[in-house]
């Protein structure tokens, strides 16, 4: 069996060969600005609506990664992706343009983890040679859908996060420099939080649980990994995660960071940091992938985190279930 | 390589060992009423809202299939599912109760095909021994979300379909009586239709395309399969599919049927037939699975069809992309 405990092991070396990241203006002005591959020119640059703008960014990221690999879309055996918008509409529209076999996945902001799991099984099982993964999010589409339209001018609590405008895309093969060795898929965790502005708080327990399961399954300590990056807990959620890890004796958490919390400077007024399907995707595609490929980081545990919030159910008084998946990335030597 | 053309082949015999179907009153009174495992007592029987009712049906279907297999939830290595509701909320809530590793997928009413693809890769690659799949839909939740609340009393065009209230669940293993030999994953097809009441019309071209790709890849004629069942084209969409098949020389289509079109009697006033993620799931779980297991049908091509409609984008004037996946089910001899 290719598993240990709940953790799935990949034997045939599926991994990430090329990445591409495209972000909005605000993200481009943040601390990671220099690492992104492309800056999306401006709000509603070429599209009529925010939703089609997100679809265009998703498509540009996919085209960008194809170009990096010197490939045509016909070279791709499977496209996997998702986003935050109802029915993952932007990804569906990007897939319409790509015209390749397509599987849509949804795990809110943990979607990147779901997509990597599906892509790795596809490659590891020799069902194809090349898979592409993309996820996207967009500040304007997400705020309108999950909370209120921006024009209403709702107040912004300090613990609220800022949905990242952008998209990250990945080309996965069995001959990649950065391999995915194992994935621990999470279970749904619900701490009965109901504040739709506090998604970092809702997600922190799911991140803690999947990290502990992963380390326990593989009999590893926190230091096995050079870096552990959660997806989009934000700075408040990250503190909660560290508290939860400490409660179970995982005190050595200095190298636990959060993709979303890296994306904006304090003066950019982005609450407790970035969130959205694009948070982990653009940070991995831009800076983390390079760090692994160049050897600055040898082993990375990426933990995309998702708050499975639905506006109808929130308004009906239901709490916010959350899920996270732990993806073990490693530099292939030689 | 475990593929031929675009079609993925499974060598280690993943298949369906047990099924469970639960449906609403209207479906229970239809032509397939006697085959369903459970009848959901009444609208809002035990739950406060339609959405939590759908979540409960999804969960009951999963519990039902566990019970059929004499299993506890701890025996399940992976749960895969989805539904039509934004953020696949009912499935997320069912997964919260099940507390097993969970991957959410979305392909509108083609979701069953996506879930089977993921489950088969998981089992075929020996990442685990048992996977559970569930999909659900609900007339009231879907009408409110995709069109207008029922209380508005919108007129019902004859070609419109009736969203199936119900859920189907499946236990998949490598020692099943009904095996999944191959799956052809579809690409997104868009014929520029914009009428959100005519989803059968939007989906028919995607069904035609994936059936043709599947038969071409494996060098088979239509008669290789004893039955070909699309998911939820309804009677109008099914006629369109047959026209499209004929245009490409596939004239022998007498055994091409549609799950949705089987679910209601004409006097039940369900337009051109059932639709929704549950349409293909409950028909497969109730009657088709039994027919294969008993040998009445030896080879079945199941083609779950999905209209990737999003209400915001529909209102913005975008057309309806569609996708379908072809799943080859076969009786295991001996």
XYZ file of C-alpha atoms in Angstrom, chain B residues 26 35 103 323:
4
model
C -42.045 12.864 -5.689
C -35.925 0.434 -6.368
C -11.886 15.710 -1.218
C -19.015 19.023 -19.461
